[in-house]
mmCIF file of C-alpha atoms in Angstrom:
data_model
loop_
_atom_site.group_PDB
_atom_site.id
_atom_site.type_symbol
_atom_site.label_atom_id
_atom_site.label_comp_id
_atom_site.label_asym_id
_atom_site.label_seq_id
_atom_site.Cartn_x
_atom_site.Cartn_y
_atom_site.Cartn_z
ATOM 1 C CA MET Y 1 93.068 -11.163 87.837
ATOM 2 C CA ALA Y 2 93.098 -10.014 92.116
ATOM 3 C CA ILE Y 3 96.479 -9.156 91.895
ATOM 4 C CA SER Y 4 95.587 -7.093 88.539
ATOM 5 C CA LEU Y 5 92.670 -5.633 90.047
ATOM 6 C CA LEU Y 6 94.561 -3.832 93.165
ATOM 7 C CA ALA Y 7 95.050 -1.167 91.584
ATOM 8 C CA GLU Y 8 92.842 0.099 90.331
ATOM 9 C CA ALA Y 9 90.961 -1.062 93.755
ATOM 10 C CA ARG Y 10 93.446 1.451 96.329
ATOM 11 C CA TYR Y 11 92.548 3.622 93.393
ATOM 12 C CA ALA Y 12 88.611 2.755 94.637
ATOM 13 C CA LEU Y 13 89.055 3.443 97.529
ATOM 14 C CA THR Y 14 90.400 7.325 97.714
ATOM 15 C CA THR Y 15 88.660 9.513 99.082
ATOM 16 C CA GLY Y 16 89.104 13.959 98.511
ATOM 17 C CA GLN Y 17 88.999 15.618 95.628
ATOM 18 C CA PRO Y 18 91.283 15.758 92.542
ATOM 19 C CA LEU Y 19 94.328 17.219 91.827
ATOM 20 C CA ASP Y 20 94.547 20.073 90.616
ATOM 21 C CA VAL Y 21 97.648 19.429 87.226
ATOM 22 C CA GLY Y 22 96.441 22.677 85.378
ATOM 23 C CA ASP Y 23 97.712 22.273 81.554
ATOM 24 C CA LEU Y 24 98.202 18.776 80.276
ATOM 25 C CA THR Y 25 100.807 20.079 78.085
ATOM 26 C CA SER Y 26 103.639 20.867 80.113
ATOM 27 C CA LEU Y 27 102.643 17.966 82.904
ATOM 28 C CA ARG Y 28 105.177 15.841 83.181
ATOM 29 C CA PRO Y 29 104.114 13.739 85.800
ATOM 30 C CA SER Y 30 106.081 11.485 88.335
ATOM 31 C CA GLY Y 31 105.665 8.598 90.730
ATOM 32 C CA ASP Y 32 103.949 10.363 93.001
ATOM 33 C CA MET Y 33 101.364 11.631 90.712
ATOM 34 C CA ALA Y 34 100.823 7.812 89.313
ATOM 35 C CA ASN Y 35 96.482 6.348 90.975
ATOM 36 C CA ARG Y 36 95.790 9.883 91.610
ATOM 37 C CA TYR Y 37 92.832 11.928 91.120
ATOM 38 C CA VAL Y 38 93.215 14.547 88.793
ATOM 39 C CA ARG Y 39 91.660 17.665 87.139
ATOM 40 C CA ALA Y 40 92.912 19.154 84.422
ATOM 41 C CA THR Y 41 92.592 20.600 81.108
ATOM 42 C CA GLY Y 42 94.140 20.456 77.810
ATOM 43 C CA LEU Y 43 93.363 19.935 73.807
ATOM 44 C CA LEU Y 44 93.503 16.375 71.812
ATOM 45 C CA GLY Y 45 95.642 15.504 69.303
ATOM 46 C CA THR Y 46 94.744 13.308 65.842
ATOM 47 C CA THR Y 47 97.671 11.858 65.283
ATOM 48 C CA GLY Y 48 97.516 8.629 67.141
ATOM 49 C CA ALA Y 49 94.283 8.653 68.403
ATOM 50 C CA ILE Y 50 91.754 6.562 68.378
ATOM 51 C CA ARG Y 51 88.054 5.357 68.686
ATOM 52 C CA TYR Y 52 87.288 1.247 69.836
ATOM 53 C CA GLY Y 53 84.517 -0.366 71.895
ATOM 54 C CA ARG Y 54 84.609 -2.926 75.037
ATOM 55 C CA ALA Y 55 81.859 -5.740 74.895
ATOM 56 C CA ALA Y 56 78.581 -5.120 76.591
ATOM 57 C CA GLU Y 57 78.966 -1.149 76.511
ATOM 58 C CA GLY Y 58 77.124 0.893 73.855
ATOM 59 C CA ASP Y 59 79.096 3.350 74.636
ATOM 60 C CA SER Y 60 82.406 3.929 72.325
ATOM 61 C CA PHE Y 61 85.929 5.391 73.675
ATOM 62 C CA ARG Y 62 88.408 7.408 72.263
ATOM 63 C CA LEU Y 63 92.076 7.808 72.589
ATOM 64 C CA ALA Y 64 94.584 10.496 71.621
ATOM 65 C CA PRO Y 65 97.614 11.983 73.122
ATOM 66 C CA VAL Y 66 97.451 15.883 74.540
ATOM 67 C CA ALA Y 67 98.481 18.224 71.689
ATOM 68 C CA GLY Y 68 101.739 19.043 72.719
ATOM 69 C CA ASN Y 69 102.866 16.583 74.724
ATOM 70 C CA PRO Y 70 102.774 12.865 73.206
ATOM 71 C CA GLY Y 71 103.665 11.667 77.154
ATOM 72 C CA VAL Y 72 99.987 11.874 78.038
ATOM 73 C CA TRP Y 73 97.364 10.274 77.074
ATOM 74 C CA VAL Y 74 93.692 10.752 77.468
ATOM 75 C CA GLU Y 75 90.293 7.742 77.161
ATOM 76 C CA ILE Y 76 87.431 9.763 76.617
ATOM 77 C CA ARG Y 77 84.296 7.817 76.922
ATOM 78 C CA VAL Y 78 81.835 8.680 73.756
ATOM 79 C CA PRO Y 79 77.945 8.277 74.901
ATOM 80 C CA GLU Y 80 76.440 5.590 72.844
ATOM 81 C CA GLY Y 81 74.508 8.226 69.652
ATOM 82 C CA PHE Y 82 76.774 11.148 70.059
ATOM 83 C CA GLU Y 83 79.344 9.360 68.160
ATOM 84 C CA GLY Y 84 79.796 11.059 64.656
ATOM 85 C CA PRO Y 85 81.317 13.836 62.569
ATOM 86 C CA ARG Y 86 80.518 16.224 64.608
ATOM 87 C CA PHE Y 87 80.972 15.364 67.897
ATOM 88 C CA VAL Y 88 84.137 17.946 69.611
ATOM 89 C CA PRO Y 89 86.492 15.986 72.529
ATOM 90 C CA PRO Y 90 85.836 18.250 75.826
ATOM 91 C CA THR Y 91 88.581 20.389 76.505
ATOM 92 C CA VAL Y 92 88.724 19.493 80.394
ATOM 93 C CA PHE Y 93 89.104 16.220 82.190
ATOM 94 C CA ALA Y 94 89.238 14.561 85.891
ATOM 95 C CA GLY Y 95 89.592 11.239 86.360
ATOM 96 C CA ARG Y 96 92.407 8.399 87.055
ATOM 97 C CA LEU Y 97 95.567 9.216 86.254
ATOM 98 C CA VAL Y 98 98.619 6.243 85.973
ATOM 99 C CA PRO Y 99 101.054 4.741 83.486
ATOM 100 C CA PHE Y 100 99.814 3.394 80.415
ATOM 101 C CA GLN Y 101 102.059 0.089 81.971
ATOM 102 C CA ARG Y 102 99.786 0.200 84.985
ATOM 103 C CA ALA Y 103 96.696 0.963 83.774
ATOM 104 C CA GLY Y 104 94.901 -2.417 84.565
ATOM 105 C CA VAL Y 105 93.040 -5.528 82.697
ATOM 106 C CA ARG Y 106 90.632 -2.763 81.065
ATOM 107 C CA HIS Y 107 93.640 -0.940 78.805
ATOM 108 C CA VAL Y 108 95.583 -3.916 77.555
ATOM 109 C CA GLY Y 109 96.756 -3.750 74.140
ATOM 110 C CA LEU Y 110 95.183 -0.562 73.769
ATOM 111 C CA THR Y 111 99.473 1.066 72.748
ATOM 112 C CA LYS Y 112 99.490 -2.431 69.826
ATOM 113 C CA SER Y 113 95.930 -1.153 69.217
ATOM 114 C CA VAL Y 114 96.973 2.882 68.493
ATOM 115 C CA SER Y 115 100.470 0.904 66.679
ATOM 116 C CA GLU Y 116 98.485 -1.001 64.097
ATOM 117 C CA GLN Y 117 95.885 1.218 63.702
ATOM 118 C CA THR Y 118 97.949 4.647 63.098
ATOM 119 C CA GLU Y 119 101.577 3.691 62.689
ATOM 120 C CA GLN Y 120 101.851 5.955 65.499
ATOM 121 C CA ALA Y 121 104.024 4.623 68.909
ATOM 122 C CA VAL Y 122 102.532 5.398 72.329
ATOM 123 C CA PRO Y 123 105.705 6.210 73.991
ATOM 124 C CA ALA Y 124 106.789 4.012 76.861
ATOM 125 C CA GLU Y 125 107.267 6.144 79.302
ATOM 126 C CA ALA Y 126 103.881 7.442 78.322
ATOM 127 C CA TRP Y 127 100.610 8.225 81.069
ATOM 128 C CA LEU Y 128 97.055 7.668 80.150
ATOM 129 C CA LEU Y 129 94.384 10.071 81.670
ATOM 130 C CA ILE Y 130 91.044 7.269 81.966
ATOM 131 C CA ASP Y 131 88.612 10.538 82.165
ATOM 132 C CA GLY Y 132 85.474 9.903 84.515
ATOM 133 C CA SER Y 133 87.496 7.362 86.376
ATOM 134 C CA SER Y 134 86.144 9.151 89.569
ATOM 135 C CA PRO Y 135 87.479 6.611 92.980
ATOM 136 C CA ARG Y 136 83.897 6.272 93.307
ATOM 137 C CA ALA Y 137 83.428 4.794 89.694
ATOM 138 C CA SER Y 138 85.955 2.861 90.563
ATOM 139 C CA ARG Y 139 84.245 0.626 93.575
ATOM 140 C CA TRP Y 140 83.619 -2.433 91.184
ATOM 141 C CA ALA Y 141 86.799 -3.128 91.445
ATOM 142 C CA VAL Y 142 87.429 -3.481 95.595
ATOM 143 C CA ALA Y 143 84.614 -6.357 95.286
ATOM 144 C CA LEU Y 144 85.483 -7.772 92.175
ATOM 145 C CA ALA Y 145 89.217 -7.678 93.162
ATOM 146 C CA SER Y 146 87.713 -9.098 96.784
ATOM 147 C CA LEU Y 147 85.560 -11.469 95.274
ATOM 148 C CA PHE Y 148 89.264 -13.080 93.565
ATOM 149 C CA ILE Y 149 90.700 -13.529 96.676
ATOM 150 C CA GLY Y 150 87.701 -15.668 99.040
ATOM 151 C CA PHE Y 151 88.195 -18.251 95.325
ATOM 152 C CA ALA Y 152 91.825 -18.119 95.412
ATOM 153 C CA LEU Y 153 92.272 -18.724 99.520
ATOM 154 C CA TRP Y 154 87.975 -20.882 99.345
ATOM 155 C CA ASN Y 155 90.713 -23.443 96.927
ATOM 156 C CA VAL Y 156 94.175 -23.120 98.338
ATOM 157 C CA ALA Y 157 91.515 -24.087 102.332
ATOM 158 C CA GLY Y 158 90.213 -27.037 99.225
ATOM 159 C CA VAL Y 159 93.775 -28.065 97.688
ATOM 160 C CA ALA Y 160 95.616 -28.076 102.240
ATOM 161 C CA ARG Y 161 92.499 -30.447 102.892
ATOM 162 C CA VAL Y 162 92.984 -32.383 99.465
ATOM 163 C CA LEU Y 163 96.106 -33.763 100.615
ATOM 164 C CA SER Y 164 96.488 -33.374 104.725
ATOM 165 C CA LYS Y 165 95.995 -36.731 106.392
ATOM 166 C CA VAL Y 166 92.906 -38.478 106.906
ATOM 167 C CA ARG Y 167 92.694 -38.378 110.655
ATOM 168 C CA ASP Y 168 90.588 -41.771 112.753
ATOM 169 C CA ARG Y 169 87.578 -40.479 114.163
ATOM 170 C CA ASP Y 170 87.398 -42.293 117.033
ATOM 171 C CA THR Y 171 90.921 -43.101 117.752
ATOM 172 C CA GLY Y 172 92.118 -39.193 116.352
ATOM 173 C CA GLU Y 173 94.954 -41.391 115.124
ATOM 174 C CA ALA Y 174 96.253 -41.479 111.075
ATOM 175 C CA PRO Y 175 95.038 -44.885 109.999
ATOM 176 C CA ARG Y 176 96.790 -47.434 110.590
ATOM 177 C CA GLU Y 177 97.939 -50.191 107.197
ATOM 178 C CA GLU Y 178 96.844 -53.475 107.454
ATOM 179 C CA THR Y 179 98.485 -56.693 106.453
ATOM 180 C CA ALA Y 180 97.917 -58.911 105.076
#
């Protein structure tokens, strides 16, 4: 779990203002843009778009491709009570830009959900812009990754202690086997 959270934890530790990437229709992300805080504009398409929820959250989420650029998708949070037929998605976004395959544990299975619900496929090299995901809002990942690393080190120390030879407290030597 700690390894799966490391990218989001690194993102949470970045500083500064979002990188303005302009219009998402013409954006062709490269490797140096991975896991960056960006600001962009664009219209969302409807083909392949899905709505979903997460456990223990009242808000819902929408995932949609950028109109005119199927290689970039945007996830937006829809506050509870705002979902409905009159919902108009935003056209200005700010958040974490990441390749879909490395989006993290909260986005596992989204490509499969898109294909199951819409019979559209998310391109293998697609990127995801997680709107509203600022580095400050992702600080939970640092704490959780640290906790998991602490648990792992504790378990390694416990296993090492169990597997080590027992020493006699008085002499400091390993106990000898007695012969009968």
